[in-house]
CSV table of C-alpha atoms in Angstrom, one decimal:
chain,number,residue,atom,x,y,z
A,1,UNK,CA,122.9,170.8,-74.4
A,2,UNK,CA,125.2,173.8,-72.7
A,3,UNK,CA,128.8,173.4,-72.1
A,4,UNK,CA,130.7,175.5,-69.9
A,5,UNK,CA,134.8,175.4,-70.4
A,6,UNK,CA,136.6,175.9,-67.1
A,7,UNK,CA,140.6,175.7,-66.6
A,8,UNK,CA,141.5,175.6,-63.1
A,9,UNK,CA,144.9,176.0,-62.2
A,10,UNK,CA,145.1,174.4,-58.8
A,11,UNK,CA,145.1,170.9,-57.7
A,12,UNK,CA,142.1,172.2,-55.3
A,13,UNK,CA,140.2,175.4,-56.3
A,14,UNK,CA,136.9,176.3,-56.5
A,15,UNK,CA,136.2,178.1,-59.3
A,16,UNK,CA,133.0,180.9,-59.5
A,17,UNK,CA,131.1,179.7,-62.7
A,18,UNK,CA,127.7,182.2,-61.3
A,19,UNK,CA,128.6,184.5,-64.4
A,20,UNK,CA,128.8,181.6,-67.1
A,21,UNK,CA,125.7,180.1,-66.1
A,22,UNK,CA,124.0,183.5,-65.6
A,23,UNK,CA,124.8,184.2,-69.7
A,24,UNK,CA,123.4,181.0,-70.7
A,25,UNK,CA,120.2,180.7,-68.8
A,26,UNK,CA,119.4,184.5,-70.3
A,27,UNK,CA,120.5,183.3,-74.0
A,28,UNK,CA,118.9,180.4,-73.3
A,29,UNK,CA,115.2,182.3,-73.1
A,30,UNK,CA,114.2,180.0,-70.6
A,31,UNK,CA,111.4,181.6,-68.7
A,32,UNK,CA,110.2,179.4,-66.3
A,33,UNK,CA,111.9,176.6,-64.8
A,34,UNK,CA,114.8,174.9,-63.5
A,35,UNK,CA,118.4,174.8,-64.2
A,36,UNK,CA,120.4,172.0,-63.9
A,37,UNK,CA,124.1,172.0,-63.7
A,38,UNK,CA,125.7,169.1,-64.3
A,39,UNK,CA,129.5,167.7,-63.9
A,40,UNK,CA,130.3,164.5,-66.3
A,41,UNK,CA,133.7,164.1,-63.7
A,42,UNK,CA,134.8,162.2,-60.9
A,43,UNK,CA,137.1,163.8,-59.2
A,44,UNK,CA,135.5,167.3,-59.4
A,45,UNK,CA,132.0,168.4,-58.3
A,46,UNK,CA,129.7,171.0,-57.9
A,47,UNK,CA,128.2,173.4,-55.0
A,48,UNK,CA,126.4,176.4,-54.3
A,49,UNK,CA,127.7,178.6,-51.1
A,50,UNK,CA,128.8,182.1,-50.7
A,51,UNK,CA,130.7,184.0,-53.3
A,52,UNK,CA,130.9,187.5,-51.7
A,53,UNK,CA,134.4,186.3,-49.6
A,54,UNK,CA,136.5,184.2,-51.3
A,55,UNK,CA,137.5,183.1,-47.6
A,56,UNK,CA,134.4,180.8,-47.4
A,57,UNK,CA,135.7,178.6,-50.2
A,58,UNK,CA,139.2,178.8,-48.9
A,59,UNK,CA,137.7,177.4,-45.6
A,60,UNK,CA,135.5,174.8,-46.9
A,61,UNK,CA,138.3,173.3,-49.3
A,62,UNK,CA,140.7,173.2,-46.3
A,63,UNK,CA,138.0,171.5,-43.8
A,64,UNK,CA,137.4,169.0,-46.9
A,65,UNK,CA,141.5,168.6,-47.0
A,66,UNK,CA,141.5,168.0,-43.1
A,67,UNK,CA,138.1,165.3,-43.4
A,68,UNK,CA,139.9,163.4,-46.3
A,69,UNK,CA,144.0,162.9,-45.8
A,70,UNK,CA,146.1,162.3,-48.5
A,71,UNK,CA,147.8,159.4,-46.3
A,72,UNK,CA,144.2,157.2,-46.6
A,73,UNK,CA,144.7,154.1,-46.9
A,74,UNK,CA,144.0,153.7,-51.0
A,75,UNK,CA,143.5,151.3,-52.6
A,76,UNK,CA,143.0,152.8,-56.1
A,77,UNK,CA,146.2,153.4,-57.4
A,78,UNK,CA,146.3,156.6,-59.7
A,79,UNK,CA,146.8,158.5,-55.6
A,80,UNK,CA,144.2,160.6,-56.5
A,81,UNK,CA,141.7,158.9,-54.4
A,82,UNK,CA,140.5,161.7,-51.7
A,83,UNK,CA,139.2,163.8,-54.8
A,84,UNK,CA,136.9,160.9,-55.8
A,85,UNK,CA,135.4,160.9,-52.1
A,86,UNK,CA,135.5,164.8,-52.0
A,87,UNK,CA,133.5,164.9,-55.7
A,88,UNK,CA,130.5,162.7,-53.8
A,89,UNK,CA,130.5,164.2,-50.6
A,90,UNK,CA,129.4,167.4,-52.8
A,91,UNK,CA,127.7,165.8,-55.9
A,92,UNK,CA,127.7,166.1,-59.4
A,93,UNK,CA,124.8,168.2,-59.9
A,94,UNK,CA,123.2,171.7,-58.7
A,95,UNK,CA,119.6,172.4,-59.6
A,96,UNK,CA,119.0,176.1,-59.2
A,97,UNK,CA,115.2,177.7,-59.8
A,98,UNK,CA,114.7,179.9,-63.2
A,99,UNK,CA,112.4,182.9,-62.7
A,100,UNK,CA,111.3,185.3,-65.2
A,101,UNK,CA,114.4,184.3,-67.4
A,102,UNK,CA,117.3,184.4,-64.5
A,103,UNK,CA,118.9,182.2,-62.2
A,104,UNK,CA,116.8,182.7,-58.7
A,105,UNK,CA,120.0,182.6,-56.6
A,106,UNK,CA,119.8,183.4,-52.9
A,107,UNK,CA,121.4,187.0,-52.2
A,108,UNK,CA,124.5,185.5,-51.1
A,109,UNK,CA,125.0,182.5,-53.6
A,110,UNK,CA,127.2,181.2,-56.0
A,111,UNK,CA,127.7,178.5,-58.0
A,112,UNK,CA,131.1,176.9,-57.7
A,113,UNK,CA,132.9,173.9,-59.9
A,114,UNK,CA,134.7,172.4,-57.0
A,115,UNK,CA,138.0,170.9,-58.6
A,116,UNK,CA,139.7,168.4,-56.7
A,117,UNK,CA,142.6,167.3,-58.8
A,118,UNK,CA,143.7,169.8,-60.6
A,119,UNK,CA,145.0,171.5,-62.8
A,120,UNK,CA,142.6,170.4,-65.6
A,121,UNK,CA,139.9,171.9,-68.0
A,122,UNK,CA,137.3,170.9,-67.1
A,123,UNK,CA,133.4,170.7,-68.8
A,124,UNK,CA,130.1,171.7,-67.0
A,125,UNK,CA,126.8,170.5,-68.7
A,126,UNK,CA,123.6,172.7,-68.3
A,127,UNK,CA,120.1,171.5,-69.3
A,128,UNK,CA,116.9,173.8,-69.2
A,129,UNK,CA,113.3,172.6,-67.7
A,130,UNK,CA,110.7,174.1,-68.0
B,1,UNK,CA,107.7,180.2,-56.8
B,2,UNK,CA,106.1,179.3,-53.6
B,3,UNK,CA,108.0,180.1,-51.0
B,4,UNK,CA,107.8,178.3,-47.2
B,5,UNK,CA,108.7,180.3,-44.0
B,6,UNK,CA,110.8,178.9,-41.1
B,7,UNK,CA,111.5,180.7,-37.7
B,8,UNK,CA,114.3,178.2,-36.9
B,9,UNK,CA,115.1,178.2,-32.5
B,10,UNK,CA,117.9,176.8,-32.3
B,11,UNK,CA,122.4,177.3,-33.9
B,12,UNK,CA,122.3,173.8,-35.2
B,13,UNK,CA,118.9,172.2,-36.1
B,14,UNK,CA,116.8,170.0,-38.3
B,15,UNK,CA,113.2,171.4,-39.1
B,16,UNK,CA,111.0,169.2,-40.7
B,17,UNK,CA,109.5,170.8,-43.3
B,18,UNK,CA,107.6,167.7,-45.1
B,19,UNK,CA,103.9,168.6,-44.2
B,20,UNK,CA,104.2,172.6,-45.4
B,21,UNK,CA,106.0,171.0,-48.8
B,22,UNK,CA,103.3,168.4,-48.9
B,23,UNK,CA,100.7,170.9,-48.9
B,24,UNK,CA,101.7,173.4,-51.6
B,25,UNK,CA,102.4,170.7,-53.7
B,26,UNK,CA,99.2,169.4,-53.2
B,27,UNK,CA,97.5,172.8,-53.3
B,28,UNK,CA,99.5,173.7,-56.9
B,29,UNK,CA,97.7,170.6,-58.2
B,30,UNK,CA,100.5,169.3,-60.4
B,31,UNK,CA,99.7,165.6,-61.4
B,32,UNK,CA,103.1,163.8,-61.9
B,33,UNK,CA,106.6,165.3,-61.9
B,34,UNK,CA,109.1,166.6,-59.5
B,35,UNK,CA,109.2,168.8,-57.0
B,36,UNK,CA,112.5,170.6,-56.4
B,37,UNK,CA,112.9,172.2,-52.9
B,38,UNK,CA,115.0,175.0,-53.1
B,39,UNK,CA,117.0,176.8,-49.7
B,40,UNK,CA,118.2,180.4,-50.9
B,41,UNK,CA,120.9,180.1,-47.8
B,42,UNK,CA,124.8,179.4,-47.3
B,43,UNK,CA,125.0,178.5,-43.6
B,44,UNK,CA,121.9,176.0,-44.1
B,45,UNK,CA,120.8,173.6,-46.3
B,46,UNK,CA,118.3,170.8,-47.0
B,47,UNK,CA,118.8,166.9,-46.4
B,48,UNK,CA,115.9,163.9,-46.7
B,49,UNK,CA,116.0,161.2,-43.7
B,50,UNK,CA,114.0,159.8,-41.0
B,51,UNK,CA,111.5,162.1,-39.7
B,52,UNK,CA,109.8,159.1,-37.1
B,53,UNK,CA,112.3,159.2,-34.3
B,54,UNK,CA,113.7,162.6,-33.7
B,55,UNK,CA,116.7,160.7,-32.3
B,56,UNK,CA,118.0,160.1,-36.0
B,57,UNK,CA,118.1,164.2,-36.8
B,58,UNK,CA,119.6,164.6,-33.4
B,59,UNK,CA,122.4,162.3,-34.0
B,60,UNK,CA,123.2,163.6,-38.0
B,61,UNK,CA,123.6,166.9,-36.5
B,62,UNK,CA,125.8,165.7,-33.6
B,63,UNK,CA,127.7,163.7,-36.5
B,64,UNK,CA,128.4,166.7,-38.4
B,65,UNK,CA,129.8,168.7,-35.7
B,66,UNK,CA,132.6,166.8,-34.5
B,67,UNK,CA,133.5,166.3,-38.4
B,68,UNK,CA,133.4,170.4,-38.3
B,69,UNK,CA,134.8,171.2,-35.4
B,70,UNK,CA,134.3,174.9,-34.8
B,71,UNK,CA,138.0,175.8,-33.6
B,72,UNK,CA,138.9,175.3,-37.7
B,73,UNK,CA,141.3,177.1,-38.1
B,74,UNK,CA,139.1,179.4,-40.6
B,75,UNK,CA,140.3,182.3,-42.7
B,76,UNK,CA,136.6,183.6,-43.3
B,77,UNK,CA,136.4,186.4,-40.5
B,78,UNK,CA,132.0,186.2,-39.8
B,79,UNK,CA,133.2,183.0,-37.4
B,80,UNK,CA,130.4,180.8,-39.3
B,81,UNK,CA,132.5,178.9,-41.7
B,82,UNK,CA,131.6,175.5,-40.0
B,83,UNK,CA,128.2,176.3,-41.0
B,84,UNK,CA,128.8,176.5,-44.5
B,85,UNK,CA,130.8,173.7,-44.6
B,86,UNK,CA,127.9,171.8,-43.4
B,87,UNK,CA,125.7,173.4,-45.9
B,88,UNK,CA,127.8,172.7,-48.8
B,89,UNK,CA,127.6,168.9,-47.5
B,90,UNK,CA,124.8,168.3,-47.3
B,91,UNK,CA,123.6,170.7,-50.3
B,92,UNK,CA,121.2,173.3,-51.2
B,93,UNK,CA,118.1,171.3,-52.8
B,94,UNK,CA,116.8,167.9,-52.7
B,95,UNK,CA,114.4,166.9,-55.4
B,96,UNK,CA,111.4,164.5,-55.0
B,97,UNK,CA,109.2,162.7,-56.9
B,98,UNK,CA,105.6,163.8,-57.5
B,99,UNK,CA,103.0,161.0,-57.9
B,100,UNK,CA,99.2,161.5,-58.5
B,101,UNK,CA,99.3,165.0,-57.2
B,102,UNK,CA,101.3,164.1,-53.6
B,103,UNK,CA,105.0,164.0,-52.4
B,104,UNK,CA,106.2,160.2,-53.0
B,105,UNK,CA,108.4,160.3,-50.1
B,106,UNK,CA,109.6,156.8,-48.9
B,107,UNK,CA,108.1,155.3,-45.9
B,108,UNK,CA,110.2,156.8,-42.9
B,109,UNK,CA,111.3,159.8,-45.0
B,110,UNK,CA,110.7,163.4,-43.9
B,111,UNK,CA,112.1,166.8,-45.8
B,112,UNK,CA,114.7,168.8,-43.6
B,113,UNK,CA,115.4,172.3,-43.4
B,114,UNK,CA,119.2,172.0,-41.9
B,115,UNK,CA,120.0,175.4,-39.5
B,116,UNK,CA,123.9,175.7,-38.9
B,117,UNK,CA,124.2,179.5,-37.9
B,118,UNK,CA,120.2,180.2,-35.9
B,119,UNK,CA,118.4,181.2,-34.8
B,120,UNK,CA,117.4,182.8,-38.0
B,121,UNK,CA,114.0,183.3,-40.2
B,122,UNK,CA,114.6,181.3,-43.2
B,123,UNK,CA,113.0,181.1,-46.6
B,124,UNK,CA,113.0,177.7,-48.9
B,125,UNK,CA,111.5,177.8,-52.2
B,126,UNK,CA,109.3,175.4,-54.0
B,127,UNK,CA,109.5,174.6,-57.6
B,128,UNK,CA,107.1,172.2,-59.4
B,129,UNK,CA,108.0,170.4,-62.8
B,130,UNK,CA,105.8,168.2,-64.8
C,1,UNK,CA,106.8,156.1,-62.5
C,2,UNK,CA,109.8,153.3,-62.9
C,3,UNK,CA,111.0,150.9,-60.1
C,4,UNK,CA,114.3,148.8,-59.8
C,5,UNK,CA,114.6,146.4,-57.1
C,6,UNK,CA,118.4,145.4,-55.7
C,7,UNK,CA,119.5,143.1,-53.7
C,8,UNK,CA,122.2,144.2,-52.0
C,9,UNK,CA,124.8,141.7,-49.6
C,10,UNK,CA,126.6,143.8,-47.6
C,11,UNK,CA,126.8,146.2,-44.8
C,12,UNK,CA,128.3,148.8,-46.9
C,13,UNK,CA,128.3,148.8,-50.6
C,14,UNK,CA,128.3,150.3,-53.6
C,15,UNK,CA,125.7,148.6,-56.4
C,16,UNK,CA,126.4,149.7,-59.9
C,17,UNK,CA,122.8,150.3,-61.1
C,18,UNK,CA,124.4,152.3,-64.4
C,19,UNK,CA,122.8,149.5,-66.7
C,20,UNK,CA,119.7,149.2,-64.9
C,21,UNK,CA,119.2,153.4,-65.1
C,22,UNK,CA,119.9,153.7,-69.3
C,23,UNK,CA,117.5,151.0,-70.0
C,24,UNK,CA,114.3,152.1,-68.2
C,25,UNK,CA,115.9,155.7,-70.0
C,26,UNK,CA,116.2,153.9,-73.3
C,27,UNK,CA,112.8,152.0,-72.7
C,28,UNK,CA,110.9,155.1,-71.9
C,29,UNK,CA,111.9,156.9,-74.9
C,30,UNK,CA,112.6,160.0,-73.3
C,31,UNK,CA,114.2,162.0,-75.9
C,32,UNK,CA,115.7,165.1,-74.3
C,33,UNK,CA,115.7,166.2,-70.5
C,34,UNK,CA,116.3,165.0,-66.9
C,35,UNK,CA,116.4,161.6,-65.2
C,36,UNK,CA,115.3,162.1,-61.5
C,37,UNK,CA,117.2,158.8,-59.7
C,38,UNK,CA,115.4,158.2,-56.2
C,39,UNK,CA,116.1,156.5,-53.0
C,40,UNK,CA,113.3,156.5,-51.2
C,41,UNK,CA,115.4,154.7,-47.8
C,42,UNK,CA,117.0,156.2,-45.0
C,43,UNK,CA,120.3,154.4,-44.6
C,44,UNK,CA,121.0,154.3,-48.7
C,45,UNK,CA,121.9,156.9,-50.5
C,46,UNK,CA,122.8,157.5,-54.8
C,47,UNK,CA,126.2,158.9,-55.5
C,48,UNK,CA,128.2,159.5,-59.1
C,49,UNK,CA,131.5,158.2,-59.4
C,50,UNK,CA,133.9,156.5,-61.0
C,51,UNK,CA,132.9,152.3,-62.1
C,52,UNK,CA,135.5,151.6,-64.4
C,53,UNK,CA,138.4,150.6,-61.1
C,54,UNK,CA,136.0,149.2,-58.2
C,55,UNK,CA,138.7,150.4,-56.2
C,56,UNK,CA,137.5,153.6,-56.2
C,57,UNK,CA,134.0,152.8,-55.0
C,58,UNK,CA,135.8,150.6,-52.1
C,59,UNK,CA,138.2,153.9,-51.3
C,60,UNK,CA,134.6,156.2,-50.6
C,61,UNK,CA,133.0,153.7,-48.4
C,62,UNK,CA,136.6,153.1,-46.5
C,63,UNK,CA,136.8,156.9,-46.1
C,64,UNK,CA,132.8,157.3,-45.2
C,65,UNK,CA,133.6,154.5,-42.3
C,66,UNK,CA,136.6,156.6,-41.6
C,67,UNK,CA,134.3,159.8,-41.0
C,68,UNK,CA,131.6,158.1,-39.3
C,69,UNK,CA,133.0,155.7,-36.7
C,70,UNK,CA,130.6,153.1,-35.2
C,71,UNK,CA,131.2,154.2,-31.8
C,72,UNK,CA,129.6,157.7,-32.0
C,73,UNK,CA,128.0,158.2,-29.6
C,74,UNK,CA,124.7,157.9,-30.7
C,75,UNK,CA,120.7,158.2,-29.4
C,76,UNK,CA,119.0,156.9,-32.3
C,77,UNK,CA,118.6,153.0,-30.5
C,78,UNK,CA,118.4,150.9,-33.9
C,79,UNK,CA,122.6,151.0,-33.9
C,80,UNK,CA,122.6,152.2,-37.3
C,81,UNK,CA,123.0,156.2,-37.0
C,82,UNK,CA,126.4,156.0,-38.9
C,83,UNK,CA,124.4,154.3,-42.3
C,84,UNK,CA,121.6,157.6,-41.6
C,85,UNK,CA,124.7,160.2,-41.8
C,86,UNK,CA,126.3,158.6,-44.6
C,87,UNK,CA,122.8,158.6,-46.7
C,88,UNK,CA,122.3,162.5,-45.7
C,89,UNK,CA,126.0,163.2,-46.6
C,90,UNK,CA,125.8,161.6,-50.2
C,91,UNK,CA,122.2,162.5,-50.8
C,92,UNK,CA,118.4,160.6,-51.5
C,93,UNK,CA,119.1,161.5,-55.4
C,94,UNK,CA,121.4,162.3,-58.3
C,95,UNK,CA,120.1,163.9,-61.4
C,96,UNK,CA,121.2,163.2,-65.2
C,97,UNK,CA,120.8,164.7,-68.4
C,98,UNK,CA,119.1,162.8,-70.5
C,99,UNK,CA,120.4,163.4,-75.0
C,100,UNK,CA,118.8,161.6,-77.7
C,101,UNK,CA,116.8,159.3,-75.9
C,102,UNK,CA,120.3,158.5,-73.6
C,103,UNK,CA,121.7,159.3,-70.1
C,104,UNK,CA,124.4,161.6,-70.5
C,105,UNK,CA,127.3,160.7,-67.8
C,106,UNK,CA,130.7,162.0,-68.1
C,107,UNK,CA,133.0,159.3,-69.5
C,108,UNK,CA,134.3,157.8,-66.4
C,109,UNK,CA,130.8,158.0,-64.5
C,110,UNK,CA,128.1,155.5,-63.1
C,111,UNK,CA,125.6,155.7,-60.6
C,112,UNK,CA,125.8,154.1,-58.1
C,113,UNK,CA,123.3,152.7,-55.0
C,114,UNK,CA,124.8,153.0,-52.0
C,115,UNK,CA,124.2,151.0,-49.6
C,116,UNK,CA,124.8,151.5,-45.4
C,117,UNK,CA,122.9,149.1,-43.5
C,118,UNK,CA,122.6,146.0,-45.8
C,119,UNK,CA,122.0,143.2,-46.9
C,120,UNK,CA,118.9,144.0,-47.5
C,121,UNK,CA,116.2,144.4,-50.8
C,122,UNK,CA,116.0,148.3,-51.8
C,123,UNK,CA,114.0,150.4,-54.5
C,124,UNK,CA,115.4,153.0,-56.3
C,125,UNK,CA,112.8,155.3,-58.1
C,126,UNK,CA,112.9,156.8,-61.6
C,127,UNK,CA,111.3,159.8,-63.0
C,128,UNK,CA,112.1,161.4,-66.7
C,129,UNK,CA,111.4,165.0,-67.3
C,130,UNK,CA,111.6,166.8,-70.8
């Protein structure tokens, strides 16, 4: 199996991973199929959304801050409990179409590993179906 | 790929897409697997629920907007960013069983095509593993 | 294709069904691939998270209940709309890679059913792809 390293540097930040995935799909020789990216965290995710203005994931991340407060109530008590909620509102996995050897993104799509209590390095698992 | 075509009516709406899925899955003739249901878009998105009362699509939809309530305050300038919050919720593929040739679907389940930013023409794509 | 029955005993709750998952995985003898999870109702939903501090699974539904108040309003006249948006907003399925014959979660993970309009007996669906 794929791993992807990713060090984010904010305690919220979504990071563009399109290129990593891109390479390994291609070196990967997978013709046909389906790509599955998969995050072994809980308190970071995955999504696909626009990656053309960086203002999209701003906004998204800051509607996610204003859905889950910080305030709560908890009552897990390592305070990092909105991430946890944030990770499954998104999900751990993305499952993108593989045509003629490439990711079959839509003309506007990225992928993004949504970090939600950061900073950390974090791993991203990809698996290849054909 | 196969690829469905959806003239959506409407800013915010559910389509249900479950017989056109139904039928290319049927009509590609694969036996057992999965059938991952792919939607190339960032301001809509794809979600399984009850497709017997219409009620139930009316109320997720009513749901999600006063969680995203337009007035934001958003950074992204295209004034659509609610829309791709919504899309990012709710996610850009659902995945379903394949059983003897058909979509196993559970009894009251139905496949949406979820429009935030219509009326639009929009694509989903169809991908069939065994 | 595999079948797991739960009984679940509450409104709203998580159901750890990590066990139940890696021994159909382990009993199948899927070597190397995916594990499609599926919840074929309209008020559950699958979700990844944390099981090693319940608290955390206790801290999602709070916050979900938080999101989705009771009140609405709603049309949908079975009462339960709130248990239909929560299902849409954590998803019908989560998907696992599957190494050497074993699901591959992230240290911290398990899957868990969740549950929005119990107590009632649900399904949960299981499909391995190589």
């Amino acid at each position: 199996m794929k791993r992807i390293e990713i060090r984010t540097t904010e305690r919220d930040e979504f990071v563009d991973i399109t290129p990593l995935v891109r390479e390994e799909v291609r070196r990967a020789g997978a013709e046909d199929g389906l790509c599955l990216v998969y995050c072994p965290h809980t308190t970071a995710g995955l999504t696909i959304n626009e990656h053309a203005d960086p203002a999209v994931a701003a906004d998204i991340l800051a509607a996610l801050d204003r859905l889950i407060p910080g305030d709560g109530p908890w009552t897990h008590l390592e305070g990092n409990s909105p991430a946890h909620v944030k990770a499954s509102l998104l999900g751990a996995s993305v499952q993108i179409p593989i045509v003629d050897g490439d990711l079959a993104l839509g003309t506007w799509q990225g992928v993004f590993l949504c970090e939600f209590d950061g900073p950390r390095t974090r791993t991203v698992w990809l698996r290849f179906l054909a």
